[in-house]
Short mmCIF file of N, CA, C and O in Angstrom, two decimals:
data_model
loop_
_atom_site.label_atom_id
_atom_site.label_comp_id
_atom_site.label_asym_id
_atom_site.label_seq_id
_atom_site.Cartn_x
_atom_site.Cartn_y
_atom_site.Cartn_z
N UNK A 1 0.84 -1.18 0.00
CA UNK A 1 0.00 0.00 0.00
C UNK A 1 0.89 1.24 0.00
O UNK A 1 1.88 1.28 0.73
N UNK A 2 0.52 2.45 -0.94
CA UNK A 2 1.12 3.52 -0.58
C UNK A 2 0.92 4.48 0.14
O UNK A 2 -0.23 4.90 0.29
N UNK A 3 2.26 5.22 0.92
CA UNK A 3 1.96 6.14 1.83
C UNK A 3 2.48 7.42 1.53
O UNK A 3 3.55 7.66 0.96
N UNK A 4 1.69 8.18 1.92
CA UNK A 4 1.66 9.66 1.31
C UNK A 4 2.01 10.50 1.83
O UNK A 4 1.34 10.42 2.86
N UNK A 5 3.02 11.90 2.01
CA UNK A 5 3.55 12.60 2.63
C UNK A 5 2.58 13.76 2.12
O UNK A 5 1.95 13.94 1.08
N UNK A 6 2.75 14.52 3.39
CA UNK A 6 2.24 16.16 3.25
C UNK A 6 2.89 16.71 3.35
O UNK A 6 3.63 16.41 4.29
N UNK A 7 3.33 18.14 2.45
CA UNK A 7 4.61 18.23 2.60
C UNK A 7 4.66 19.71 2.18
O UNK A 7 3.78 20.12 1.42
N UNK A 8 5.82 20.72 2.71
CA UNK A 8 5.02 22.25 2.06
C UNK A 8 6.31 22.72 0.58
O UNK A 8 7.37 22.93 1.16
N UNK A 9 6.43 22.83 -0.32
CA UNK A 9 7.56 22.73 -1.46
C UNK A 9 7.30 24.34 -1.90
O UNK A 9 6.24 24.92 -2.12
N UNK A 10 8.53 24.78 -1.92
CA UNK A 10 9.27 25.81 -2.60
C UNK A 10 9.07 25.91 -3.78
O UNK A 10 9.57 25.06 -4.51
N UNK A 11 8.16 27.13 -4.43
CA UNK A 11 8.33 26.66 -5.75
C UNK A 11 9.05 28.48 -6.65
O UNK A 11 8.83 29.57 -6.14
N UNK A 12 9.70 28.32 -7.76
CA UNK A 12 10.13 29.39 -7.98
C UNK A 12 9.31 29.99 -8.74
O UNK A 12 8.71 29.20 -9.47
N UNK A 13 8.98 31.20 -8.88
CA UNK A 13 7.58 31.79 -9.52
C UNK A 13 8.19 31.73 -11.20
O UNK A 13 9.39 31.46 -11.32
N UNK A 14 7.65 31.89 -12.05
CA UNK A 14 8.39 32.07 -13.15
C UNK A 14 7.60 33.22 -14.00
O UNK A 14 7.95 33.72 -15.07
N UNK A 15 6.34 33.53 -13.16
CA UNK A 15 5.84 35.02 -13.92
C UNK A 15 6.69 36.03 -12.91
O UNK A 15 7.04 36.12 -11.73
N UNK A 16 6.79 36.91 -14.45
CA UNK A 16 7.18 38.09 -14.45
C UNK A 16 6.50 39.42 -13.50
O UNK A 16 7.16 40.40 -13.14
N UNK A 17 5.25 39.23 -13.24
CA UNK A 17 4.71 40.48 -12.52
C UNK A 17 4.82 39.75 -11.09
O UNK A 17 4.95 40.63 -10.25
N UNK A 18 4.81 38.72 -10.60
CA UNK A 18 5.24 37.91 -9.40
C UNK A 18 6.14 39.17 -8.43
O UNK A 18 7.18 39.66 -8.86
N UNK A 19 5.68 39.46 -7.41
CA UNK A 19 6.47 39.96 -6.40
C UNK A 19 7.99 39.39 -6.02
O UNK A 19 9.06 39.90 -6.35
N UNK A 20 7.82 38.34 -5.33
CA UNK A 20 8.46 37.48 -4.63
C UNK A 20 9.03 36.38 -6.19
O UNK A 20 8.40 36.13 -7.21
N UNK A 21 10.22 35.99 -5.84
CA UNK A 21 10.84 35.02 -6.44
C UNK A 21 10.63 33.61 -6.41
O UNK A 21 10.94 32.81 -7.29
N UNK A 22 9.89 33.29 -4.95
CA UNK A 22 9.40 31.93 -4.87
C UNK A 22 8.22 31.92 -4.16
O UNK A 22 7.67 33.01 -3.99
N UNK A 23 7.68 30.89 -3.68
CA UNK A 23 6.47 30.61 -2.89
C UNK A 23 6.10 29.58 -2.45
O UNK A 23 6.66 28.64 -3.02
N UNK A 24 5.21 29.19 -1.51
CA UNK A 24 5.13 28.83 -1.23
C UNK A 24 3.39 27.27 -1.54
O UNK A 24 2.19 27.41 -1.79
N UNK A 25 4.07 26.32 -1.37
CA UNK A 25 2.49 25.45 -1.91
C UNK A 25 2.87 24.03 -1.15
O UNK A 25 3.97 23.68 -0.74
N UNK A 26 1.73 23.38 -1.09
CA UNK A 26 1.57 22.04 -0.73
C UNK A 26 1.82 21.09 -1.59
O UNK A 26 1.61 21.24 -2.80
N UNK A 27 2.31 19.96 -1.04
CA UNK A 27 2.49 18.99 -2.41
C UNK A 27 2.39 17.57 -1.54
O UNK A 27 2.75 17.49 -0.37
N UNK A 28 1.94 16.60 -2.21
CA UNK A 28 1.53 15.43 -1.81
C UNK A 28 2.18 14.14 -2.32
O UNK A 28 1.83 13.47 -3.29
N UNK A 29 3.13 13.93 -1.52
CA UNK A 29 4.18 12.99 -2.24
C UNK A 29 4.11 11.72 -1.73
O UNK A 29 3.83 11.50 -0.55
N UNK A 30 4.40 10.60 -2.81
CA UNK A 30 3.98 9.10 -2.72
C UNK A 30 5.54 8.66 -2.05
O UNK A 30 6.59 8.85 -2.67
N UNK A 31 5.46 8.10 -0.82
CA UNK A 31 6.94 8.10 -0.23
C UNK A 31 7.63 7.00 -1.06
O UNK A 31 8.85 6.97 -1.23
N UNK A 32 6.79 6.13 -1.54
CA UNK A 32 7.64 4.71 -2.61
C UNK A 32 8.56 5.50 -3.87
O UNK A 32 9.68 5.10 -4.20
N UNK A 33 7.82 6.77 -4.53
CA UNK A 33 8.78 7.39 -5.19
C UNK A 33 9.98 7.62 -4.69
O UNK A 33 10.89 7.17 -5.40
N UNK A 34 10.29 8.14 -3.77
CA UNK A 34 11.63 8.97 -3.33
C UNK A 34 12.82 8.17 -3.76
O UNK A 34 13.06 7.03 -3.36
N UNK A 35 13.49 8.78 -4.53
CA UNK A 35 14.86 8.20 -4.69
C UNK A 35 16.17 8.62 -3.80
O UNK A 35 17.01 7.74 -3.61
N UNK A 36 16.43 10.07 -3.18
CA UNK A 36 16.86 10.45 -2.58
C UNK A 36 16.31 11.86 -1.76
O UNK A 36 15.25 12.47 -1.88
N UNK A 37 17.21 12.05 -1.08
CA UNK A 37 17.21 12.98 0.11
C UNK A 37 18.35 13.54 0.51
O UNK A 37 19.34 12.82 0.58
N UNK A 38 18.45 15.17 0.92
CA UNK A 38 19.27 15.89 1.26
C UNK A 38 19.10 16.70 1.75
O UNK A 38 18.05 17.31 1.52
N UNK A 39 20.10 17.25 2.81
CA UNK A 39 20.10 18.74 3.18
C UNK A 39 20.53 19.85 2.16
O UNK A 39 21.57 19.82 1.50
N UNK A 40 19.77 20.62 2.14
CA UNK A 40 19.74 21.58 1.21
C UNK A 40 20.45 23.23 1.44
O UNK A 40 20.07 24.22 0.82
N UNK A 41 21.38 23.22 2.30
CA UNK A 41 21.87 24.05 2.78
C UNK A 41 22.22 25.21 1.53
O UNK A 41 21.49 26.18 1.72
N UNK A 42 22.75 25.33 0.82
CA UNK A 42 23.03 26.04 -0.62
C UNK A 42 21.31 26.33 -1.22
O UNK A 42 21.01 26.54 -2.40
N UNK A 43 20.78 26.30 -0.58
CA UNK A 43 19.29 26.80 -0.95
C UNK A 43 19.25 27.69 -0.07
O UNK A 43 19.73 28.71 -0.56
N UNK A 44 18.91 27.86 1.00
CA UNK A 44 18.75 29.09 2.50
C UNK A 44 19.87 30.01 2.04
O UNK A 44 19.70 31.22 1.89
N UNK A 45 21.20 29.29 1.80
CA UNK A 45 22.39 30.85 1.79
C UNK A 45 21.70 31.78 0.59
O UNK A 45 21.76 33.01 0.53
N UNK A 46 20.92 30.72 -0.52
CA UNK A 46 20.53 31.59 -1.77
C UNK A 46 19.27 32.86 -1.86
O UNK A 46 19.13 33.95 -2.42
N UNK A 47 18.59 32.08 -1.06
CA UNK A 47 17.56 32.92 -0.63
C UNK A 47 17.72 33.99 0.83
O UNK A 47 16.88 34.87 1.04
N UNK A 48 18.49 33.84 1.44
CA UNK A 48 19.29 34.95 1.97
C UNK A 48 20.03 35.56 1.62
O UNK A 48 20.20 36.58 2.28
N UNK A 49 20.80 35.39 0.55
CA UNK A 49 21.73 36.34 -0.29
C UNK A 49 20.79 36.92 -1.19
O UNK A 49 21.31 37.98 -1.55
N UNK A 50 19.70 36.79 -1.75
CA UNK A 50 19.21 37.26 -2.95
C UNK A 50 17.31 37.49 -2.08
O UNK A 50 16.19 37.53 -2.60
N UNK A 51 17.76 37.58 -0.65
CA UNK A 51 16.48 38.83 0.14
C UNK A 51 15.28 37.98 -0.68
O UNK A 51 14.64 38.75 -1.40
N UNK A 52 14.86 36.78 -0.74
CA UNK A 52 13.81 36.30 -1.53
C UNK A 52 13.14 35.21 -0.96
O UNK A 52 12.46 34.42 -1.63
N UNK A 53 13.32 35.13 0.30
CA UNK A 53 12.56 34.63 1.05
C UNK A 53 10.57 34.40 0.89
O UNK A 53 9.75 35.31 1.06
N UNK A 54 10.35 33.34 0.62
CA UNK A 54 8.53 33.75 0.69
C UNK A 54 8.14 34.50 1.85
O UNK A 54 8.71 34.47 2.94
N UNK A 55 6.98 35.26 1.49
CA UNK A 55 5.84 35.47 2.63
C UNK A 55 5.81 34.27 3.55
O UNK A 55 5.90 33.12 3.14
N UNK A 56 5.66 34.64 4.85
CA UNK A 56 5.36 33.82 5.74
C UNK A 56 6.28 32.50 5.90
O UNK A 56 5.85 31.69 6.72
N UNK A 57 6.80 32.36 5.62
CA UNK A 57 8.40 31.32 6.00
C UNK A 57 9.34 31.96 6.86
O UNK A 57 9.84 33.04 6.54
N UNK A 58 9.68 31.26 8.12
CA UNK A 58 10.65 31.15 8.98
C UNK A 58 12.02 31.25 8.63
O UNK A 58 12.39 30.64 7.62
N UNK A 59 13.09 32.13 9.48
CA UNK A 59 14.17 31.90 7.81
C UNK A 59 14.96 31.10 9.06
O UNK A 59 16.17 31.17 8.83
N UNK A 60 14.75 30.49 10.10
CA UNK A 60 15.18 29.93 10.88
C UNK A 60 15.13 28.48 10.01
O UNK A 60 16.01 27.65 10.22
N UNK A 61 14.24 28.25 9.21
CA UNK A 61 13.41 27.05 8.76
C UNK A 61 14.99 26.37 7.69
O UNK A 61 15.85 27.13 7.25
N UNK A 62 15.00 24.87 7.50
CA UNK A 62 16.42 24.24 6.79
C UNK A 62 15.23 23.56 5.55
O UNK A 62 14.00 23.40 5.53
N UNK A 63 16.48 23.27 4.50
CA UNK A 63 15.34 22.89 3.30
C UNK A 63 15.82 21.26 3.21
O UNK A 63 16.47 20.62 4.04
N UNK A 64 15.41 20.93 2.23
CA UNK A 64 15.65 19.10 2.19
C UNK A 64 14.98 19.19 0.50
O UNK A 64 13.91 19.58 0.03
N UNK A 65 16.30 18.59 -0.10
CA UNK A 65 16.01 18.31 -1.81
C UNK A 65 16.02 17.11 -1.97
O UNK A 65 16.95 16.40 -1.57
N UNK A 66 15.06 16.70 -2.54
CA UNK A 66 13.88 15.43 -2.85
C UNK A 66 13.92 15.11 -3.83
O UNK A 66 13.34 15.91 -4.58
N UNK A 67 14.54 13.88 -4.56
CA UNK A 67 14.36 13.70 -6.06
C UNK A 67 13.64 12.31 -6.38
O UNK A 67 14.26 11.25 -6.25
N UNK A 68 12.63 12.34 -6.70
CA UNK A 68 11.78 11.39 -7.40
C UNK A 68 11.85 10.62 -8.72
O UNK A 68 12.32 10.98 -9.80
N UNK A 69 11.18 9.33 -8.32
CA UNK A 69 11.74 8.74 -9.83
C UNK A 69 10.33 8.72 -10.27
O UNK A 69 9.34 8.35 -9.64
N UNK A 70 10.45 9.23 -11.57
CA UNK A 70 9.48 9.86 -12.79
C UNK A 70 9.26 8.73 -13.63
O UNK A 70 9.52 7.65 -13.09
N UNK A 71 8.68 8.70 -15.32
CA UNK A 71 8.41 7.83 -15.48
C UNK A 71 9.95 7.63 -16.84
O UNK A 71 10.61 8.54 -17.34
N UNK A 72 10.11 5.95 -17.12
CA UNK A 72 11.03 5.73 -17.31
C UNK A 72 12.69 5.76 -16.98
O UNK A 72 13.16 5.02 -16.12
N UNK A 73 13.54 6.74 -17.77
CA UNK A 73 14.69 7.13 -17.12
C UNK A 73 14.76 8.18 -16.25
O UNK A 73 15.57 8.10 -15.32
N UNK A 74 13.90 9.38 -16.41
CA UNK A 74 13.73 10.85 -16.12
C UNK A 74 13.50 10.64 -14.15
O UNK A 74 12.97 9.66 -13.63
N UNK A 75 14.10 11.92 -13.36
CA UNK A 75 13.63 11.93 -12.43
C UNK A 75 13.45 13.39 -12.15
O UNK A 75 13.80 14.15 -13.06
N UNK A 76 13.01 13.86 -11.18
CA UNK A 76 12.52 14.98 -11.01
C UNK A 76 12.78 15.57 -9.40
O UNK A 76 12.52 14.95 -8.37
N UNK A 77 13.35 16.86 -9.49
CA UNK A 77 13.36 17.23 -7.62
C UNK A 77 12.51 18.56 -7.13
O UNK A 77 12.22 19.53 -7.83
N UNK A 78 12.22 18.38 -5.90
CA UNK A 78 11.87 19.49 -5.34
C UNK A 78 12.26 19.57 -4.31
O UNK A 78 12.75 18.57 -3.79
N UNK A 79 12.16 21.01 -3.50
CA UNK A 79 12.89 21.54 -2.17
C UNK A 79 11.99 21.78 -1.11
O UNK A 79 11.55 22.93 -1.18
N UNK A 80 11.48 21.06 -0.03
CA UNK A 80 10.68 20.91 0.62
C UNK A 80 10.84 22.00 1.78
O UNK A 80 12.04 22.24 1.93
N UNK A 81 9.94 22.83 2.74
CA UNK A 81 10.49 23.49 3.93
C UNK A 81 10.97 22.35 5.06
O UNK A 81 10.26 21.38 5.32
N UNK A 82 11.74 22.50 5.46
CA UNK A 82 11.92 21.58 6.59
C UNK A 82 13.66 21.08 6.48
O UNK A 82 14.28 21.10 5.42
N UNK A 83 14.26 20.64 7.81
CA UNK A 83 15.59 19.86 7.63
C UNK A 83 15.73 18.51 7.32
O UNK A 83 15.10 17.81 8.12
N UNK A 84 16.02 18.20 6.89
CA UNK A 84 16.33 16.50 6.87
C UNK A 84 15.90 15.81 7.73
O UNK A 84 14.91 15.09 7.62
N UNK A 85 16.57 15.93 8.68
CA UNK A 85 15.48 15.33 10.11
C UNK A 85 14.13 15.17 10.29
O UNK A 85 13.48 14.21 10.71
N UNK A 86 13.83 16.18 9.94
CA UNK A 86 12.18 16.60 10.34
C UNK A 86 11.50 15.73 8.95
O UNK A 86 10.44 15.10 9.01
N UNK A 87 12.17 15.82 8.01
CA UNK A 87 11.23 15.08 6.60
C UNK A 87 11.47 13.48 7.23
O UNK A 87 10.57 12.65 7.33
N UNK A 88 12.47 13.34 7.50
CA UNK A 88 13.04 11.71 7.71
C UNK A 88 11.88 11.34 9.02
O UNK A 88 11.08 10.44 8.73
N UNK A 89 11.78 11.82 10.10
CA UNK A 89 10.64 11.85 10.89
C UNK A 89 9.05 11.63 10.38
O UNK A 89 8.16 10.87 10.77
N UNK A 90 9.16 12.92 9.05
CA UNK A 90 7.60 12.75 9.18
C UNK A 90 6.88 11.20 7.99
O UNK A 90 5.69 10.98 7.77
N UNK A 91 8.04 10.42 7.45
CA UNK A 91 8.07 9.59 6.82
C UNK A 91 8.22 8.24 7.78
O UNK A 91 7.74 7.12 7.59
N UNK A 92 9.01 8.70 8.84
CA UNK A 92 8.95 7.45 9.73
C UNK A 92 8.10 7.42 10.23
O UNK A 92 7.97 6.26 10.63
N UNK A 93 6.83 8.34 10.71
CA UNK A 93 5.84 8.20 11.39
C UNK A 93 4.52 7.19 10.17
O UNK A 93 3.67 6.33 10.39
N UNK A 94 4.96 7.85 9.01
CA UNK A 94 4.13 7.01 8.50
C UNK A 94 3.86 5.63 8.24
O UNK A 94 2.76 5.12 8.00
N UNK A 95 5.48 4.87 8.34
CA UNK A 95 5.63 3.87 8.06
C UNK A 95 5.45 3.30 9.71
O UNK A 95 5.37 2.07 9.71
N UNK A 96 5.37 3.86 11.01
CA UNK A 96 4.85 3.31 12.39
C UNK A 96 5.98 3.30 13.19
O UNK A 96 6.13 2.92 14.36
N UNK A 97 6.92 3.87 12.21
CA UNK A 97 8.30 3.86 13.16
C UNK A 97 7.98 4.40 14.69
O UNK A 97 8.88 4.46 15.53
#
């Protein structure tokens, strides 16, 4: 059976009249996808160097880059709010750890 993460993902705006450079959204991830996991530290220095922080995000907050396996060869990543820890947690809870 699959188990499903809730999860809040960074996304970079790509319109032009967009305030803010990124933002913020929910995303609902199938944990059997995950191919890897990381701390994302070189994400926070970026968005503190370049003042582009979303609305309403903690800048206390650590990121975690997520890469999924897509269909065939292709895989795909995203940058979740949260540290490593805290994603690795909220995946162990699902599985009853």
């Amino acid at each position: 059976m699959s188990k499903f993460l809730v999860a809040t993902e960074i996304k970079k705006n790509n319109s032009s009249v967009a305030k803010q450079q990124y933002s913020l959204g929910q995303v609902v991830l199938n944990v059997g996808s995950i191919i890897s996991m990381r701390e994302y530290d070189e994400f926070k220095r970026k968005l503190t160097e370049t003042e582009s922080w979303p609305e309403g995000l903690d800048k206390r907050l650590g990121f975690t880059k997520v890469v999924l396996k897509s269909s065939g060869y292709a895989s795909s990543g995203l940058v979740l709010a949260g540290d490593l820890l805290t994603i690795m947690d909220k995946i162990e809870a699902l599985n009853g750890s």
